[in-house]
GROMACS .gro file of N, CA, C and O in nm:
model
  304
    1MET      N    1   0.084  -0.118   0.000
    1MET     CA    2   0.000   0.000   0.000
    1MET      C    3   0.089   0.124   0.000
    1MET      O    4   0.195   0.125   0.061
    2LEU      N    5   0.041   0.224  -0.064
    2LEU     CA    6   0.116   0.347  -0.080
    2LEU      C    7   0.068   0.450   0.022
    2LEU      O    8  -0.052   0.471   0.040
    3ILE      N    9   0.161   0.515   0.088
    3ILE     CA   10   0.128   0.622   0.182
    3ILE      C   11   0.127   0.753   0.105
    3ILE      O   12   0.220   0.783   0.030
    4SER      N   13   0.021   0.831   0.120
    4SER     CA   14   0.007   0.958   0.050
    4SER      C   15  -0.009   1.070   0.152
    4SER      O   16  -0.052   1.048   0.265
    5LYS      N   17   0.022   1.192   0.111
    5LYS     CA   18   0.005   1.309   0.197
    5LYS      C   19  -0.129   1.372   0.164
    5LYS      O   20  -0.158   1.402   0.049
    6TRP      N   21  -0.212   1.392   0.265
    6TRP     CA   22  -0.342   1.456   0.250
    6TRP      C   23  -0.346   1.573   0.346
    6TRP      O   24  -0.359   1.556   0.466
    7GLY      N   25  -0.328   1.693   0.296
    7GLY     CA   26  -0.319   1.811   0.382
    7GLY      C   27  -0.195   1.799   0.469
    7GLY      O   28  -0.085   1.779   0.419
    8ASN      N   29  -0.212   1.809   0.600
    8ASN     CA   30  -0.100   1.793   0.693
    8ASN      C   31  -0.087   1.651   0.746
    8ASN      O   32  -0.008   1.623   0.833
    9SER      N   33  -0.169   1.559   0.694
    9SER     CA   34  -0.171   1.422   0.742
    9SER      C   35  -0.119   1.325   0.638
    9SER      O   36  -0.102   1.360   0.522
   10LEU      N   37  -0.096   1.203   0.680
   10LEU     CA   38  -0.061   1.095   0.589
   10LEU      C   39  -0.178   0.999   0.584
   10LEU      O   40  -0.247   0.977   0.684
   11GLY      N   41  -0.200   0.940   0.468
   11GLY     CA   42  -0.311   0.846   0.453
   11GLY      C   43  -0.270   0.726   0.371
   11GLY      O   44  -0.173   0.730   0.295
   12VAL      N   45  -0.346   0.620   0.387
   12VAL     CA   46  -0.323   0.495   0.313
   12VAL      C   47  -0.451   0.458   0.242
   12VAL      O   48  -0.559   0.459   0.302
   13ARG      N   49  -0.442   0.423   0.116
   13ARG     CA   50  -0.558   0.371   0.042
   13ARG      C   51  -0.560   0.220   0.062
   13ARG      O   52  -0.460   0.153   0.044
   14LEU      N   53  -0.678   0.170   0.099
   14LEU     CA   54  -0.690   0.027   0.125
   14LEU      C   55  -0.730  -0.046  -0.003
   14LEU      O   56  -0.818   0.000  -0.076
   15PRO      N   57  -0.671  -0.161  -0.027
   15PRO     CA   58  -0.708  -0.239  -0.145
   15PRO      C   59  -0.854  -0.285  -0.136
   15PRO      O   60  -0.906  -0.311  -0.027
   16ARG      N   61  -0.919  -0.293  -0.249
   16ARG     CA   62  -1.060  -0.331  -0.256
   16ARG      C   63  -1.085  -0.465  -0.187
   16ARG      O   64  -1.186  -0.484  -0.118
   17SER      N   65  -0.992  -0.561  -0.205
   17SER     CA   66  -1.010  -0.693  -0.144
   17SER      C   67  -1.015  -0.684   0.009
   17SER      O   68  -1.095  -0.751   0.074
   18LEU      N   69  -0.933  -0.599   0.068
   18LEU     CA   70  -0.932  -0.582   0.213
   18LEU      C   71  -1.062  -0.515   0.260
   18LEU      O   72  -1.122  -0.557   0.358
   19VAL      N   73  -1.106  -0.415   0.186
   19VAL     CA   74  -1.231  -0.346   0.219
   19VAL      C   75  -1.347  -0.444   0.215
   19VAL      O   76  -1.432  -0.446   0.305
   20LYS      N   77  -1.348  -0.529   0.115
   20LYS     CA   78  -1.454  -0.629   0.101
   20LYS      C   79  -1.447  -0.731   0.214
   20LYS      O   80  -1.548  -0.764   0.276
   21ASP      N   81  -1.327  -0.783   0.244
   21ASP     CA   82  -1.311  -0.884   0.347
   21ASP      C   83  -1.353  -0.833   0.485
   21ASP      O   84  -1.413  -0.906   0.563
   22LEU      N   85  -1.320  -0.708   0.517
   22LEU     CA   86  -1.354  -0.650   0.646
   22LEU      C   87  -1.492  -0.584   0.647
   22LEU      O   88  -1.536  -0.530   0.749
   23ARG      N   89  -1.558  -0.582   0.531
   23ARG     CA   90  -1.690  -0.517   0.516
   23ARG      C   91  -1.685  -0.372   0.563
   23ARG      O   92  -1.767  -0.326   0.642
   24LEU      N   93  -1.583  -0.301   0.515
   24LEU     CA   94  -1.564  -0.161   0.554
   24LEU      C   95  -1.654  -0.070   0.473
   24LEU      O   96  -1.680  -0.095   0.355
   25GLU      N   97  -1.700   0.036   0.536
   25GLU     CA   98  -1.781   0.139   0.471
   25GLU      C   99  -1.727   0.275   0.513
   25GLU      O  100  -1.659   0.286   0.616
   26PRO      N  101  -1.755   0.379   0.436
   26PRO     CA  102  -1.710   0.512   0.476
   26PRO      C  103  -1.760   0.544   0.617
   26PRO      O  104  -1.874   0.517   0.651
   27GLY      N  105  -1.671   0.597   0.700
   27GLY     CA  106  -1.706   0.630   0.837
   27GLY      C  107  -1.667   0.523   0.937
   27GLY      O  108  -1.665   0.548   1.057
   28ASP      N  109  -1.638   0.400   0.891
   28ASP     CA  110  -1.592   0.295   0.982
   28ASP      C  111  -1.454   0.332   1.035
   28ASP      O  112  -1.381   0.407   0.973
   29GLU      N  113  -1.421   0.278   1.151
   29GLU     CA  114  -1.291   0.305   1.212
   29GLU      C  115  -1.213   0.175   1.222
   29GLU      O  116  -1.270   0.068   1.246
   30LEU      N  117  -1.082   0.185   1.201
   30LEU     CA  118  -0.992   0.072   1.220
   30LEU      C  119  -0.912   0.096   1.347
   30LEU      O  120  -0.873   0.209   1.376
   31GLU      N  121  -0.887  -0.009   1.421
   31GLU     CA  122  -0.813  -0.001   1.545
   31GLU      C  123  -0.679  -0.072   1.527
   31GLU      O  124  -0.673  -0.181   1.472
   32VAL      N  125  -0.571  -0.008   1.570
   32VAL     CA  126  -0.440  -0.071   1.565
   32VAL      C  127  -0.431  -0.167   1.682
   32VAL      O  128  -0.432  -0.126   1.798
   33VAL      N  129  -0.426  -0.297   1.653
   33VAL     CA  130  -0.421  -0.400   1.756
   33VAL      C  131  -0.278  -0.421   1.803
   33VAL      O  132  -0.250  -0.436   1.921
   34SER      N  133  -0.186  -0.420   1.707
   34SER     CA  134  -0.045  -0.443   1.738
   34SER      C  135   0.038  -0.376   1.630
   34SER      O  136  -0.002  -0.368   1.515
   35ALA      N  137   0.155  -0.327   1.667
   35ALA     CA  138   0.242  -0.263   1.571
   35ALA      C  139   0.387  -0.290   1.606
   35ALA      O  140   0.425  -0.292   1.722
   36SER      N  141   0.467  -0.312   1.503
   36SER     CA  142   0.612  -0.325   1.518
   36SER      C  143   0.675  -0.254   1.398
   36SER      O  144   0.604  -0.201   1.313
   37ALA      N  145   0.804  -0.256   1.390
   37ALA     CA  146   0.871  -0.189   1.277
   37ALA      C  147   0.837  -0.255   1.144
   37ALA      O  148   0.841  -0.192   1.040
   38ALA      N  149   0.801  -0.383   1.146
   38ALA     CA  150   0.777  -0.455   1.023
   38ALA      C  151   0.630  -0.483   0.993
   38ALA      O  152   0.594  -0.515   0.881
   39ARG      N  153   0.541  -0.469   1.094
   39ARG     CA  154   0.403  -0.512   1.073
   39ARG      C  155   0.307  -0.430   1.158
   39ARG      O  156   0.336  -0.397   1.273
   40ILE      N  157   0.191  -0.400   1.101
   40ILE     CA  158   0.081  -0.337   1.175
   40ILE      C  159  -0.040  -0.428   1.162
   40ILE      O  160  -0.077  -0.468   1.052
   41ILE      N  161  -0.102  -0.460   1.274
   41ILE     CA  162  -0.221  -0.545   1.273
   41ILE      C  163  -0.340  -0.457   1.308
   41ILE      O  164  -0.341  -0.388   1.410
   42LEU      N  165  -0.441  -0.459   1.220
   42LEU     CA  166  -0.559  -0.376   1.236
   42LEU      C  167  -0.682  -0.462   1.262
   42LEU      O  168  -0.687  -0.578   1.222
   43ALA      N  169  -0.780  -0.404   1.324
   43ALA     CA  170  -0.910  -0.468   1.343
   43ALA      C  171  -1.017  -0.362   1.320
   43ALA      O  172  -0.995  -0.244   1.349
   44LYS      N  173  -1.131  -0.404   1.269
   44LYS     CA  174  -1.241  -0.311   1.249
   44LYS      C  175  -1.300  -0.277   1.385
   44LYS      O  176  -1.332  -0.364   1.464
   45HIS      N  177  -1.308  -0.150   1.415
   45HIS     CA  178  -1.365  -0.100   1.540
   45HIS      C  179  -1.514  -0.082   1.516
   45HIS      O  180  -1.556   0.015   1.454
   46ASP      N  181  -1.593  -0.179   1.560
   46ASP     CA  182  -1.736  -0.181   1.527
   46ASP      C  183  -1.817  -0.112   1.636
   46ASP      O  184  -1.871  -0.174   1.727
   47ARG      N  185  -1.824   0.021   1.626
   47ARG     CA  186  -1.896   0.101   1.726
   47ARG      C  187  -2.045   0.068   1.727
   47ARG      O  188  -2.107   0.064   1.832
   48ARG      N  189  -2.101   0.046   1.609
   48ARG     CA  190  -2.246   0.021   1.603
   48ARG      C  191  -2.284  -0.106   1.677
   48ARG      O  192  -2.379  -0.108   1.754
   49ALA      N  193  -2.209  -0.213   1.655
   49ALA     CA  194  -2.240  -0.340   1.722
   49ALA      C  195  -2.225  -0.326   1.873
   49ALA      O  196  -2.308  -0.378   1.949
   50ARG      N  197  -2.122  -0.255   1.918
   50ARG     CA  198  -2.104  -0.237   2.061
   50ARG      C  199  -2.214  -0.149   2.120
   50ARG      O  200  -2.260  -0.173   2.231
   51ALA      N  201  -2.259  -0.048   2.047
   51ALA     CA  202  -2.368   0.038   2.095
   51ALA      C  203  -2.497  -0.041   2.108
   51ALA      O  204  -2.570  -0.029   2.208
   52VAL      N  205  -2.527  -0.124   2.010
   52VAL     CA  206  -2.648  -0.207   2.015
   52VAL      C  207  -2.640  -0.303   2.134
   52VAL      O  208  -2.739  -0.322   2.206
   53GLU      N  209  -2.525  -0.362   2.156
   53GLU     CA  210  -2.508  -0.454   2.269
   53GLU      C  211  -2.527  -0.381   2.402
   53GLU      O  212  -2.592  -0.433   2.494
   54ARG      N  213  -2.474  -0.259   2.415
   54ARG     CA  214  -2.493  -0.182   2.538
   54ARG      C  215  -2.641  -0.151   2.560
   54ARG      O  216  -2.690  -0.158   2.672
   55MET      N  217  -2.714  -0.116   2.452
   55MET     CA  218  -2.857  -0.089   2.465
   55MET      C  219  -2.932  -0.216   2.506
   55MET      O  220  -3.023  -0.212   2.589
   56ARG      N  221  -2.892  -0.328   2.448
   56ARG     CA  222  -2.958  -0.455   2.479
   56ARG      C  223  -2.940  -0.490   2.627
   56ARG      O  224  -3.033  -0.535   2.693
   57VAL      N  225  -2.821  -0.467   2.681
   57VAL     CA  226  -2.793  -0.498   2.821
   57VAL      C  227  -2.876  -0.408   2.914
   57VAL      O  228  -2.924  -0.453   3.017
   58ARG      N  229  -2.894  -0.283   2.877
   58ARG     CA  230  -2.966  -0.187   2.962
   58ARG      C  231  -3.117  -0.192   2.945
   58ARG      O  232  -3.189  -0.123   3.018
   59ALA      N  233  -3.165  -0.267   2.849
   59ALA     CA  234  -3.308  -0.267   2.818
   59ALA      C  235  -3.391  -0.315   2.938
   59ALA      O  236  -3.357  -0.412   3.004
   60LEU      N  237  -3.498  -0.243   2.965
   60LEU     CA  238  -3.590  -0.282   3.072
   60LEU      C  239  -3.689  -0.383   3.015
   60LEU      O  240  -3.727  -0.377   2.898
   61PRO      N  241  -3.735  -0.476   3.097
   61PRO     CA  242  -3.833  -0.572   3.047
   61PRO      C  243  -3.964  -0.501   3.014
   61PRO      O  244  -4.005  -0.407   3.082
   62ILE      N  245  -4.028  -0.546   2.909
   62ILE     CA  246  -4.155  -0.488   2.865
   62ILE      C  247  -4.267  -0.580   2.915
   62ILE      O  248  -4.264  -0.700   2.891
   63PRO      N  249  -4.367  -0.524   2.986
   63PRO     CA  250  -4.478  -0.607   3.032
   63PRO      C  251  -4.548  -0.676   2.915
   63PRO      O  252  -4.559  -0.620   2.806
   64GLU      N  253  -4.597  -0.798   2.939
   64GLU     CA  254  -4.660  -0.874   2.830
   64GLU      C  255  -4.786  -0.808   2.777
   64GLU      O  256  -4.819  -0.822   2.661
   65ASP      N  257  -4.857  -0.732   2.863
   65ASP     CA  258  -4.981  -0.669   2.818
   65ASP      C  259  -4.959  -0.530   2.758
   65ASP      O  260  -5.054  -0.460   2.726
   66PHE      N  261  -4.835  -0.490   2.738
   66PHE     CA  262  -4.804  -0.358   2.684
   66PHE      C  263  -4.845  -0.349   2.537
   66PHE      O  264  -4.820  -0.440   2.458
   67THR      N  265  -4.909  -0.237   2.501
   67THR     CA  266  -4.940  -0.209   2.360
   67THR      C  267  -4.895  -0.067   2.330
   67THR      O  268  -4.907   0.023   2.414
   68PHE      N  269  -4.846  -0.048   2.211
   68PHE     CA  270  -4.799   0.083   2.169
   68PHE      C  271  -4.910   0.148   2.087
   68PHE      O  272  -4.954   0.094   1.986
   69ASP      N  273  -4.957   0.263   2.132
   69ASP     CA  274  -5.065   0.333   2.064
   69ASP      C  275  -5.019   0.474   2.030
   69ASP      O  276  -5.008   0.560   2.116
   70ARG      N  277  -4.990   0.497   1.902
   70ARG     CA  278  -4.940   0.630   1.859
   70ARG      C  279  -5.038   0.741   1.889
   70ARG      O  280  -5.001   0.850   1.928
   71GLU      N  281  -5.167   0.715   1.869
   71GLU     CA  282  -5.268   0.819   1.892
   71GLU      C  283  -5.271   0.860   2.040
   71GLU      O  284  -5.281   0.977   2.071
   72GLU      N  285  -5.258   0.764   2.128
   72GLU     CA  286  -5.260   0.793   2.272
   72GLU      C  287  -5.139   0.877   2.311
   72GLU      O  288  -5.150   0.970   2.392
   73ILE      N  289  -5.025   0.850   2.252
   73ILE     CA  290  -4.904   0.925   2.283
   73ILE      C  291  -4.917   1.072   2.245
   73ILE      O  292  -4.871   1.160   2.315
   74HIS      N  293  -4.984   1.100   2.132
   74HIS     CA  294  -4.991   1.236   2.081
   74HIS      C  295  -5.112   1.314   2.131
   74HIS      O  296  -5.129   1.430   2.095
   75THR      N  297  -5.197   1.254   2.214
   75THR     CA  298  -5.309   1.329   2.268
   75THR      C  299  -5.260   1.419   2.379
   75THR      O  300  -5.167   1.388   2.452
   76ARG      N  301  -5.320   1.536   2.391
   76ARG     CA  302  -5.277   1.633   2.493
   76ARG      C  303  -5.384   1.657   2.592
   76ARG      O  304  -5.491   1.666   2.586
   0.00000   0.00000   0.00000
């Protein structure tokens, strides 16, 4: 991979095969797992999956007789 200068930063273009294998999309973050002078190991930092898991853990139980009524919510 070629390192390029973008403004005051350096950037790397990822090969299409790597993007496909990691299922990367614009806005995804990569995490440096390990680095040495000869090798950098990256992992996809999946914020969305972790956020969903945190919400799932905090979710309160819903009573079995609960019904969602949009009209009732919007009445004043």
